Amino acid sequence: MRALTVAVIMSLLSATVVAQQADQTKEQQLVAEARSKVQAFGGSLKQALQGAIKEGGLTNGIAVCNTVAPEIAAANSNDGWQISRTSLRVRNPGNTPTDWQEMQLKAMQQHPVKDGKPVETWRVADADTGTGFEYMRAIPTQKLCLGCHGKSIDPGVEARLNELYPQDKATGFSEGDLRGAFVVTYQPKNN
């Protein structure tokens, strides 16, 4: 009888370990996909911004952030995946962080880059289904960003910002500051 009890306990423990490993593998897959979404979105946005600025200056770049960035985000949001951006100081009020996102941004603020890479964080409520998966990756302020997000903004650029973003709070940054974060969520279609 005792041998049977030990065998049952060992079997249950083994099943638990296998389930935990499956959860970790699913979580790793979700994180890898989120990173891929951020890479695609961030790369396309940066390329579009650089092209627009080269073609028509910073005011042209603002138009890209205003209209093209949402299109790029939409193109990378599919099959239950959603990508966006948020910040503690938003330009667009529609990008205001949730409570959890705000907490993560505050944590990222001190060190937005670690070992040469933007800091990232995520949470998974249910790794089996991916329900409640949310990923964030810091956006450190780069030199390219300062013309529209820095401390000294050209009056023409400032006028265009005020026109497109009357509630703008996304200025006053220095190079290396946490500008905001990419946010990737996943909600399977069957939920």
Short mmCIF file of C-alpha atoms in Angstrom, two decimals:
data_model
loop_
_atom_site.label_atom_id
_atom_site.label_comp_id
_atom_site.label_asym_id
_atom_site.label_seq_id
_atom_site.Cartn_x
_atom_site.Cartn_y
_atom_site.Cartn_z
CA MET A 1 0.00 0.00 0.00
CA ARG A 2 2.78 2.37 0.93
CA ALA A 3 4.57 1.71 -2.38
CA LEU A 4 1.34 2.53 -4.23
CA THR A 5 0.97 5.81 -2.29
CA VAL A 6 4.56 6.80 -3.06
CA ALA A 7 4.03 5.94 -6.73
CA VAL A 8 0.88 8.09 -6.89
CA ILE A 9 2.64 11.03 -5.20
CA MET A 10 5.63 10.72 -7.55
CA SER A 11 3.29 10.59 -10.52
CA LEU A 12 1.47 13.74 -9.37
CA LEU A 13 4.77 15.54 -8.78
CA SER A 14 5.99 14.55 -12.24
CA ALA A 15 2.77 15.80 -13.81
CA THR A 16 3.14 19.10 -11.94
CA VAL A 17 6.73 19.53 -13.16
CA VAL A 18 5.67 18.77 -16.75
CA ALA A 19 2.80 21.29 -16.49
CA GLN A 20 5.17 23.94 -15.10
CA GLN A 21 7.63 23.32 -17.93
CA ALA A 22 4.79 23.61 -20.48
CA ASP A 23 3.74 26.92 -18.86
CA GLN A 24 7.31 28.20 -19.08
CA THR A 25 7.58 27.14 -22.73
CA LYS A 26 4.27 28.87 -23.56
CA GLU A 27 5.44 31.99 -21.71
CA GLN A 28 8.75 31.95 -23.62
CA GLN A 29 6.80 31.70 -26.89
CA LEU A 30 4.59 34.64 -25.92
CA VAL A 31 7.61 36.76 -24.97
CA ALA A 32 9.42 35.87 -28.20
CA GLU A 33 6.38 36.84 -30.27
CA ALA A 34 5.99 40.11 -28.33
CA ARG A 35 9.65 40.94 -28.94
CA SER A 36 9.15 40.24 -32.62
CA LYS A 37 6.10 42.53 -32.73
CA VAL A 38 8.05 45.34 -31.03
CA GLN A 39 10.98 44.86 -33.41
CA ALA A 40 8.71 45.06 -36.45
CA PHE A 41 6.72 48.04 -35.16
CA GLY A 42 9.73 49.96 -33.82
CA GLY A 43 11.81 49.34 -36.94
CA SER A 44 9.04 50.40 -39.31
CA LEU A 45 8.23 53.48 -37.24
CA LYS A 46 11.85 54.59 -37.00
CA GLN A 47 12.34 54.11 -40.75
CA ALA A 48 9.17 56.08 -41.53
CA LEU A 49 10.18 58.86 -39.13
CA GLN A 50 13.69 59.15 -40.50
CA GLY A 51 12.37 59.25 -44.08
CA ALA A 52 9.77 61.88 -43.25
CA ILE A 53 12.26 64.07 -41.38
CA LYS A 54 14.78 63.79 -44.21
CA GLU A 55 12.09 64.72 -46.73
CA GLY A 56 10.37 67.57 -44.88
CA GLY A 57 11.94 68.24 -41.49
CA LEU A 58 10.65 67.62 -37.99
CA THR A 59 7.14 68.92 -38.70
CA ASN A 60 6.84 66.23 -41.35
CA GLY A 61 8.01 63.68 -38.76
CA ILE A 62 5.23 64.77 -36.40
CA ALA A 63 2.68 63.90 -39.08
CA VAL A 64 4.17 60.39 -39.26
CA CYS A 65 3.75 59.93 -35.51
CA ASN A 66 0.22 61.27 -35.73
CA THR A 67 -1.09 59.21 -38.66
CA VAL A 68 1.42 56.59 -39.78
CA ALA A 69 2.35 55.23 -36.32
CA PRO A 70 -1.23 54.06 -35.64
CA GLU A 71 -1.32 52.43 -39.09
CA ILE A 72 1.96 50.61 -38.41
CA ALA A 73 0.64 49.51 -35.01
CA ALA A 74 -2.57 48.24 -36.63
CA ALA A 75 -0.58 46.33 -39.26
CA ASN A 76 1.33 44.58 -36.46
CA SER A 77 -1.80 43.92 -34.38
CA ASN A 78 -3.45 40.72 -35.51
CA ASP A 79 -4.46 37.21 -34.43
CA GLY A 80 -5.17 38.36 -30.89
CA TRP A 81 -2.02 40.52 -30.63
CA GLN A 82 -2.22 44.26 -29.98
CA ILE A 83 0.73 46.67 -30.00
CA SER A 84 0.78 50.24 -28.74
CA ARG A 85 2.91 52.74 -26.86
CA THR A 86 2.50 54.42 -23.51
CA SER A 87 4.38 56.82 -21.28
CA LEU A 88 4.27 58.58 -17.94
CA ARG A 89 4.08 61.80 -20.00
CA VAL A 90 1.87 61.06 -23.00
CA ARG A 91 1.54 63.09 -26.15
CA ASN A 92 -1.72 61.40 -27.08
CA PRO A 93 -4.18 60.94 -24.17
CA GLY A 94 -5.31 57.69 -25.82
CA ASN A 95 -1.93 56.23 -24.81
CA THR A 96 -2.39 56.82 -21.07
CA PRO A 97 -0.99 53.84 -19.14
CA THR A 98 -3.07 51.42 -17.12
CA ASP A 99 -2.25 51.11 -13.42
CA TRP A 100 0.03 48.11 -14.07
CA GLN A 101 1.75 49.86 -16.98
CA GLU A 102 2.29 53.00 -14.90
CA MET A 103 3.89 50.92 -12.15
CA GLN A 104 6.23 49.28 -14.70
CA LEU A 105 7.13 52.64 -16.28
CA LYS A 106 8.04 54.03 -12.87
CA ALA A 107 10.27 51.01 -12.25
CA MET A 108 11.88 51.41 -15.70
CA GLN A 109 12.44 55.14 -15.25
CA GLN A 110 15.63 54.81 -13.17
CA HIS A 111 17.35 52.46 -15.63
CA PRO A 112 15.58 52.21 -19.01
CA VAL A 113 18.59 50.37 -20.45
CA LYS A 114 20.38 47.40 -18.89
CA ASP A 115 23.43 45.72 -20.43
CA GLY A 116 22.97 47.86 -23.54
CA LYS A 117 19.36 46.76 -24.13
CA PRO A 118 16.03 48.42 -23.33
CA VAL A 119 14.51 46.99 -20.14
CA GLU A 120 11.53 44.71 -20.60
CA THR A 121 8.89 43.16 -18.37
CA TRP A 122 5.81 40.97 -18.82
CA ARG A 123 3.08 39.14 -17.01
CA VAL A 124 0.99 36.09 -17.84
CA ALA A 125 -2.20 35.38 -15.97
CA ASP A 126 -2.72 31.98 -17.62
CA ALA A 127 0.21 30.61 -19.62
CA ASP A 128 -1.90 27.73 -21.05
CA THR A 129 -4.17 30.05 -22.98
CA GLY A 130 -2.10 33.22 -23.01
CA THR A 131 -5.01 35.04 -21.41
CA GLY A 132 -3.88 38.22 -19.79
CA PHE A 133 -0.42 38.30 -21.39
CA GLU A 134 1.11 41.77 -21.40
CA TYR A 135 4.65 42.77 -22.37
CA MET A 136 6.43 46.11 -22.11
CA ARG A 137 9.77 47.26 -23.47
CA ALA A 138 11.31 50.58 -22.53
CA ILE A 139 11.79 53.29 -25.15
CA PRO A 140 14.88 55.26 -24.14
CA THR A 141 15.00 58.78 -25.56
CA GLN A 142 17.40 58.86 -28.49
CA LYS A 143 19.01 61.88 -30.12
CA LEU A 144 16.49 61.63 -32.98
CA CYS A 145 13.66 62.11 -30.43
CA LEU A 146 14.93 65.37 -28.92
CA GLY A 147 13.71 67.65 -31.73
CA CYS A 148 10.11 66.90 -30.73
CA HIS A 149 10.48 65.55 -27.19
CA GLY A 150 13.48 67.46 -25.85
CA LYS A 151 13.88 70.53 -23.69
CA SER A 152 14.53 73.00 -26.50
CA ILE A 153 11.98 72.65 -29.31
CA ASP A 154 11.91 74.81 -32.43
CA PRO A 155 8.90 77.20 -32.35
CA GLY A 156 7.57 75.84 -35.68
CA VAL A 157 7.74 72.28 -34.36
CA GLU A 158 6.12 73.37 -31.10
CA ALA A 159 3.28 75.03 -33.02
CA ARG A 160 2.64 71.84 -35.02
CA LEU A 161 2.71 69.76 -31.83
CA ASN A 162 0.19 72.10 -30.20
CA GLU A 163 -2.03 71.82 -33.26
CA LEU A 164 -2.02 68.02 -33.40
CA TYR A 165 -1.63 67.30 -29.68
CA PRO A 166 -3.23 70.09 -27.61
CA GLN A 167 -2.80 68.05 -24.39
CA ASP A 168 0.86 67.16 -25.07
CA LYS A 169 2.93 66.31 -21.98
CA ALA A 170 5.75 64.52 -23.83
CA THR A 171 8.47 67.16 -23.82
CA GLY A 172 11.42 68.03 -21.61
CA PHE A 173 13.30 64.76 -22.12
CA SER A 174 17.07 64.34 -22.30
CA GLU A 175 18.92 61.68 -24.26
CA GLY A 176 18.79 58.40 -22.35
CA ASP A 177 15.64 59.27 -20.36
CA LEU A 178 12.74 56.83 -20.41
CA ARG A 179 10.53 58.25 -23.16
CA GLY A 180 7.89 55.55 -22.74
CA ALA A 181 7.36 51.90 -23.58
CA PHE A 182 6.07 49.64 -26.28
CA VAL A 183 3.13 47.60 -25.00
CA VAL A 184 2.16 44.26 -26.50
CA THR A 185 -0.87 42.33 -25.31
CA TYR A 186 -2.19 38.99 -26.39
CA GLN A 187 -5.77 37.79 -26.04
CA PRO A 188 -6.63 34.61 -27.96
CA LYS A 189 -9.60 35.07 -30.28
CA ASN A 190 -11.51 32.21 -28.67
CA ASN A 191 -11.69 34.09 -25.33
#
